[in-house]
Amino acid sequence: MLFLALPLCLLASSCGGGGGGGSAKVAQEDAAVVGDVHITRAQLDQRLQQGKCSYELQKREFPKAGSPEYQAVQQQILQSLVQRAELEQKAPGVGVTVSDKQVNDQLAKLKKQYFGGSDKRYQAEIKRQCISDAQVHSDLKSNLLSDAIYKKVTTDVKVTTAQAQAYYNTHKDTYTQPQTRVVRHILVKDKALADKLYAQLKGGADFATLAKKYSTDPGSKTQGGQLTISKGQTVPEFDKTAFALKTGELSKPVKTQYGWHIIEAEKATVPSKVTPFAQVQESIRQQLLQQQRADALQKWLDGVKKEFAAKVKYGSGLAPQTTSTAPTTTTG
């Protein structure tokens, strides 16, 4: 795994752009041109070499040049470089800048975290991973820029208590614990054996002993047949019988898709319980906040994609065939 990975798309659907329009011209040495930023084939090849290096460190075989797998890796890297160029050009417009000091401070933290503050160990590691110090600085700057844009674009997103309450009210099942009951059961394949064991139990035989000897249910057999069940979580025939029995009562053999069960209600049913809103309010708020931030970011990135649709051009053979539309956030 690379110490520092090339920043991925904030959202998959924001990657890429059009193949025509705009004023910049694609030179022979260009992999892509984004506005007035040129991404060279040499830069792309260098990133591919780093990818190959990463694969080798993981003892994985890197795709062969020209194969569909190779082209997929190449396109993923190129799209990351394209979006990096788009965000760098959009950042000033939303008031986002990243200083050299911020980059150096971040690198110092990473060196301390991964290398005990040793520059010598850091240099050895990036050499092992085929990365230059300049690329580390560039990637760190891009990551910091992406984070800052995300925070800027989503800064006004808020979730009120009323919104959290409304979500809770419409998802009550999620916060309701069903009835539970501790029972014991013996599962066997044929009715004749089930009837025989039922007769023995009615005659005073020890349930746990028979369960350990005869039951075919691996989950409860070693526990003497005991298990705790939740209402609606077992097969219907078993569920209906188990919750209908009086405490201490033994059922006649019950047939299900798994075989024949003899069930004993060991304890009384524990009533269902609804978790109070106060206990889950904050988790709901955070869940809604994350979703609304993702929506706000998606809307902004859709605008970026539309703006750059005619400003992104690709070198021969490097234009993406398709563009993903599935939103996948990588910044939280």
Coordinates of C-alpha atoms in Angstrom, one line a residue:
M1 CA 0.0 0.0 0.0
L2 CA 1.4 3.4 -1.0
F3 CA 2.4 5.7 1.8
L4 CA 0.6 8.4 0.0
A5 CA -2.0 7.6 -2.6
L6 CA -2.9 9.7 -5.6
P7 CA -6.0 11.6 -4.4
L8 CA -9.1 9.9 -5.8
C9 CA -12.3 11.6 -7.0
L10 CA -14.4 13.2 -4.3
L11 CA -17.3 11.6 -6.1
A12 CA -17.0 9.1 -9.0
S13 CA -19.6 10.9 -11.0
S14 CA -17.6 14.1 -11.0
C15 CA -14.6 12.6 -12.8
G16 CA -13.7 13.3 -16.3
G17 CA -15.1 15.7 -18.8
G18 CA -15.8 16.2 -22.4
G19 CA -13.6 15.4 -25.3
G20 CA -14.0 18.6 -27.3
G21 CA -14.5 22.3 -27.1
G22 CA -12.4 24.8 -25.1
S23 CA -9.4 26.8 -26.3
A24 CA -6.4 24.6 -25.2
K25 CA -4.9 22.4 -27.8
V26 CA -3.7 18.8 -27.1
A27 CA -0.1 18.4 -28.0
Q28 CA 1.5 15.1 -28.9
E29 CA 3.1 14.7 -25.5
D30 CA -0.2 15.4 -23.6
A31 CA -2.4 12.7 -22.0
A32 CA -5.1 15.3 -21.3
V33 CA -5.6 19.1 -21.2
V34 CA -7.9 20.5 -18.5
G35 CA -8.6 24.2 -19.2
D36 CA -5.1 25.6 -19.5
V37 CA -3.4 22.8 -17.5
H38 CA -1.5 20.1 -19.4
I39 CA -1.2 16.6 -18.0
T40 CA 1.6 15.0 -19.9
R41 CA 2.0 11.4 -21.0
A42 CA 5.2 11.3 -19.0
Q43 CA 3.3 12.2 -15.8
L44 CA 0.8 9.5 -16.5
D45 CA 3.5 6.9 -17.2
Q46 CA 5.3 7.9 -14.0
R47 CA 2.1 7.3 -12.0
L48 CA 1.6 4.0 -13.7
Q49 CA 5.2 3.0 -12.8
Q50 CA 4.4 3.9 -9.2
G51 CA 1.3 1.7 -9.4
K52 CA 3.4 -1.2 -10.7
C53 CA 5.8 -0.7 -7.9
S54 CA 3.0 -0.8 -5.4
Y55 CA 1.7 -4.1 -6.9
E56 CA 5.2 -5.6 -6.7
L57 CA 5.5 -4.6 -3.0
Q58 CA 2.2 -6.4 -2.4
K59 CA 3.5 -9.4 -4.5
R60 CA 0.7 -8.9 -7.0
E61 CA 1.1 -9.1 -10.8
F62 CA 0.6 -5.7 -12.5
P63 CA -1.7 -5.9 -15.5
K64 CA 0.1 -6.3 -18.8
A65 CA 0.3 -3.2 -21.0
G66 CA -2.6 -3.0 -23.5
S67 CA -4.8 -5.4 -21.5
P68 CA -8.3 -4.3 -20.4
E69 CA -7.1 -4.4 -16.8
Y70 CA -4.1 -2.2 -17.6
Q71 CA -6.3 0.3 -19.5
A72 CA -8.7 0.4 -16.5
V73 CA -5.8 1.3 -14.1
Q74 CA -4.5 3.8 -16.6
Q75 CA -7.9 5.5 -16.9
Q76 CA -8.4 5.6 -13.2
I77 CA -5.1 7.3 -12.6
L78 CA -5.8 9.8 -15.5
Q79 CA -9.2 10.7 -14.2
S80 CA -7.7 11.4 -10.8
L81 CA -5.2 13.7 -12.4
V82 CA -8.0 15.4 -14.4
Q83 CA -10.0 16.1 -11.4
R84 CA -7.0 17.3 -9.5
A85 CA -6.5 19.9 -12.2
E86 CA -10.2 20.8 -12.2
L87 CA -10.2 21.4 -8.4
E88 CA -7.0 23.4 -8.5
Q89 CA -8.6 25.7 -11.0
K90 CA -11.9 26.0 -9.0
A91 CA -10.4 26.4 -5.5
P92 CA -9.7 30.1 -5.7
G93 CA -13.3 30.7 -6.7
V94 CA -14.6 29.2 -3.4
G95 CA -11.9 31.0 -1.4
V96 CA -9.7 27.9 -0.8
T97 CA -5.9 28.0 -0.8
V98 CA -3.2 25.7 0.6
S99 CA 0.1 27.1 1.7
D100 CA 3.5 25.5 1.6
K101 CA 3.5 25.7 5.4
Q102 CA 0.3 23.6 5.6
V103 CA 1.9 21.0 3.4
N104 CA 5.1 21.0 5.4
D105 CA 3.2 20.7 8.6
Q106 CA 1.2 17.8 7.3
L107 CA 4.3 16.0 6.1
A108 CA 5.9 16.5 9.5
K109 CA 2.9 14.9 11.2
L110 CA 3.1 12.0 8.8
K111 CA 6.8 11.6 9.3
K112 CA 6.2 11.5 13.1
Q113 CA 3.3 9.1 12.8
Y114 CA 4.9 6.6 10.4
F115 CA 8.7 7.1 10.7
G116 CA 9.2 8.4 14.3
G117 CA 10.2 11.8 12.9
S118 CA 13.1 10.3 11.0
D119 CA 13.7 11.9 7.6
K120 CA 16.1 9.1 6.7
R121 CA 13.4 6.4 7.2
Y122 CA 11.0 8.5 5.3
Q123 CA 13.4 8.9 2.3
A124 CA 14.1 5.2 2.3
E125 CA 10.3 4.4 2.3
I126 CA 9.4 6.7 -0.6
K127 CA 12.3 5.4 -2.6
R128 CA 11.1 1.8 -1.9
Q129 CA 7.7 2.9 -3.2
C130 CA 9.1 4.7 -6.3
I131 CA 7.8 8.1 -5.2
S132 CA 9.8 11.3 -5.1
D133 CA 9.7 13.9 -2.3
A134 CA 8.3 16.4 -4.7
Q135 CA 5.4 14.1 -5.6
V136 CA 4.7 13.6 -1.9
H137 CA 4.5 17.4 -1.5
S138 CA 2.2 17.6 -4.6
D139 CA -0.1 14.9 -3.4
L140 CA -0.3 16.2 0.1
K141 CA -1.2 19.6 -1.3
S142 CA -3.9 18.1 -3.5
N143 CA -5.3 16.1 -0.5
L144 CA -5.4 19.2 1.7
L145 CA -7.1 21.2 -1.1
S146 CA -9.8 18.5 -1.6
D147 CA -10.5 18.5 2.2
A148 CA -10.7 22.3 2.3
I149 CA -13.1 22.4 -0.7
Y150 CA -15.3 19.8 1.0
K151 CA -15.4 21.7 4.2
K152 CA -16.1 25.0 2.3
V153 CA -18.9 23.6 0.1
T154 CA -20.6 21.8 3.0
T155 CA -20.1 24.4 5.8
D156 CA -23.7 25.6 5.8
V157 CA -25.2 22.2 6.0
K158 CA -27.1 21.8 9.2
V159 CA -29.5 19.1 10.6
T160 CA -32.1 20.3 13.1
T161 CA -33.7 18.4 16.0
A162 CA -37.0 18.5 14.1
Q163 CA -35.4 16.8 11.1
A164 CA -33.8 14.1 13.3
Q165 CA -37.2 13.6 15.0
A166 CA -39.0 13.3 11.7
Y167 CA -36.5 10.6 10.6
Y168 CA -36.9 8.8 13.9
N169 CA -40.7 8.8 13.6
T170 CA -40.6 7.3 10.1
H171 CA -38.0 4.7 10.9
K172 CA -39.4 3.4 14.2
D173 CA -38.8 -0.2 13.3
T174 CA -35.1 0.5 13.2
Y175 CA -35.1 1.6 16.8
T176 CA -37.5 -1.1 18.1
Q177 CA -36.1 -4.2 19.8
P178 CA -38.5 -7.1 19.2
Q179 CA -39.8 -9.5 21.8
T180 CA -37.2 -12.0 22.9
R181 CA -37.4 -15.3 24.8
V182 CA -35.0 -17.9 26.1
V183 CA -36.0 -21.4 24.9
R184 CA -34.5 -24.8 24.6
H185 CA -35.0 -27.1 21.6
I186 CA -34.0 -30.3 20.1
L187 CA -33.9 -30.6 16.3
V188 CA -34.0 -34.0 14.6
K189 CA -34.6 -35.2 11.0
D190 CA -37.5 -37.6 11.4
K191 CA -40.8 -37.5 13.3
A192 CA -40.4 -41.0 14.8
L193 CA -37.3 -39.9 16.7
A194 CA -39.0 -36.6 17.6
D195 CA -42.0 -38.5 19.1
K196 CA -39.7 -40.8 21.0
L197 CA -37.7 -37.9 22.5
Y198 CA -40.9 -36.0 23.4
A199 CA -42.2 -39.1 25.3
Q200 CA -38.9 -39.3 27.2
L201 CA -39.0 -35.6 28.1
K202 CA -42.6 -35.9 29.3
G203 CA -41.5 -38.9 31.4
G204 CA -38.9 -36.7 33.1
A205 CA -35.7 -37.2 31.0
D206 CA -33.1 -34.4 31.1
F207 CA -33.6 -31.9 28.2
A208 CA -30.0 -30.8 28.1
T209 CA -28.7 -34.4 28.0
L210 CA -31.0 -35.4 25.1
A211 CA -30.2 -32.1 23.2
K212 CA -26.5 -32.7 23.4
K213 CA -26.9 -36.3 22.2
Y214 CA -29.5 -36.0 19.5
S215 CA -30.0 -32.4 18.3
T216 CA -28.6 -31.6 14.9
D217 CA -28.6 -27.8 15.5
P218 CA -24.9 -26.9 15.9
G219 CA -25.7 -23.5 17.3
S220 CA -27.5 -24.7 20.4
K221 CA -26.6 -28.4 20.8
T222 CA -23.6 -27.8 23.0
Q223 CA -25.6 -25.5 25.1
G224 CA -28.1 -28.2 25.9
G225 CA -30.5 -26.8 23.3
Q226 CA -30.7 -23.4 24.8
L227 CA -30.9 -20.2 22.7
T228 CA -32.4 -16.7 22.9
I229 CA -34.7 -15.9 20.0
S230 CA -36.2 -12.7 18.8
K231 CA -39.8 -12.4 17.5
G232 CA -39.9 -12.8 13.8
Q233 CA -36.3 -13.9 13.4
T234 CA -36.8 -17.7 13.3
V235 CA -38.9 -19.7 10.8
P236 CA -42.7 -19.1 11.2
E237 CA -43.6 -22.5 12.7
F238 CA -40.9 -22.3 15.3
D239 CA -41.5 -18.6 16.0
K240 CA -45.3 -19.1 16.5
T241 CA -44.9 -22.1 18.9
A242 CA -42.0 -20.7 20.9
F243 CA -43.8 -17.5 21.8
A244 CA -47.2 -19.2 22.4
L245 CA -45.9 -21.6 25.0
K246 CA -46.3 -20.9 28.7
T247 CA -43.1 -20.6 30.7
G248 CA -41.9 -24.2 31.4
E249 CA -44.2 -25.7 28.9
L250 CA -43.0 -28.3 26.4
S251 CA -44.3 -28.4 22.8
K252 CA -45.2 -31.5 20.8
P253 CA -42.9 -32.0 17.8
V254 CA -43.1 -29.0 15.4
K255 CA -42.2 -29.5 11.7
T256 CA -40.2 -26.8 9.9
Q257 CA -38.0 -26.8 6.7
Y258 CA -35.1 -27.9 8.9
G259 CA -36.8 -31.0 10.5
W260 CA -38.7 -31.7 13.6
H261 CA -38.3 -29.5 16.8
I262 CA -39.2 -30.1 20.4
I263 CA -39.3 -26.7 22.1
E264 CA -39.4 -25.8 25.8
A265 CA -40.1 -22.2 26.9
E266 CA -37.4 -21.8 29.6
K267 CA -38.2 -18.2 30.5
A268 CA -41.0 -15.7 30.1
T269 CA -41.1 -13.5 27.0
V270 CA -39.3 -10.2 27.3
P271 CA -41.5 -7.5 25.8
S272 CA -40.4 -5.4 22.8
K273 CA -38.8 -2.1 23.6
V274 CA -38.4 1.1 21.6
T275 CA -35.2 3.0 22.1
P276 CA -36.0 6.6 23.1
F277 CA -35.3 9.3 20.7
A278 CA -33.0 11.0 23.1
Q279 CA -30.6 8.0 23.0
V280 CA -30.3 8.0 19.2
Q281 CA -30.8 11.6 18.4
E282 CA -27.1 12.4 17.9
S283 CA -26.4 9.3 15.8
I284 CA -29.4 10.2 13.6
R285 CA -28.2 13.7 13.3
Q286 CA -24.7 12.6 12.2
Q287 CA -26.2 10.2 9.7
L288 CA -28.4 12.9 8.1
L289 CA -25.5 15.3 8.3
Q290 CA -23.3 13.0 6.3
Q291 CA -25.9 12.4 3.7
Q292 CA -26.8 16.1 3.3
R293 CA -23.1 17.0 3.0
A294 CA -22.7 14.4 0.4
D295 CA -25.7 15.8 -1.5
A296 CA -24.3 19.4 -1.2
L297 CA -20.9 18.2 -2.5
Q298 CA -22.5 16.2 -5.3
K299 CA -24.4 19.3 -6.4
W300 CA -21.2 21.4 -6.4
L301 CA -19.3 18.8 -8.3
D302 CA -22.0 18.4 -10.9
G303 CA -21.6 22.1 -11.5
V304 CA -17.8 21.6 -11.9
K305 CA -18.3 18.7 -14.2
K306 CA -20.7 20.7 -16.4
E307 CA -18.3 23.7 -16.4
F308 CA -15.4 21.6 -17.5
A309 CA -17.3 19.4 -20.0
A310 CA -16.0 21.4 -22.9
K311 CA -12.6 22.2 -21.3
V312 CA -11.2 18.7 -21.0
K313 CA -9.5 17.1 -24.0
Y314 CA -7.6 13.9 -24.2
G315 CA -4.6 12.6 -26.1
S316 CA -5.1 10.0 -28.7
G317 CA -6.5 6.7 -27.3
L318 CA -6.9 8.1 -23.8
A319 CA -10.5 9.5 -23.8
P320 CA -12.7 7.6 -21.3
Q321 CA -15.3 5.3 -22.9
T322 CA -17.8 5.7 -20.1
T323 CA -18.3 7.9 -17.1
S324 CA -19.5 6.4 -13.8
T325 CA -22.6 8.0 -12.3
A326 CA -22.6 6.2 -8.9
P327 CA -21.8 8.6 -6.1
T328 CA -19.0 7.4 -3.9
T329 CA -17.7 9.8 -1.3
T330 CA -14.1 9.7 -0.3
T331 CA -14.0 12.7 1.9
G332 CA -15.9 12.7 5.2

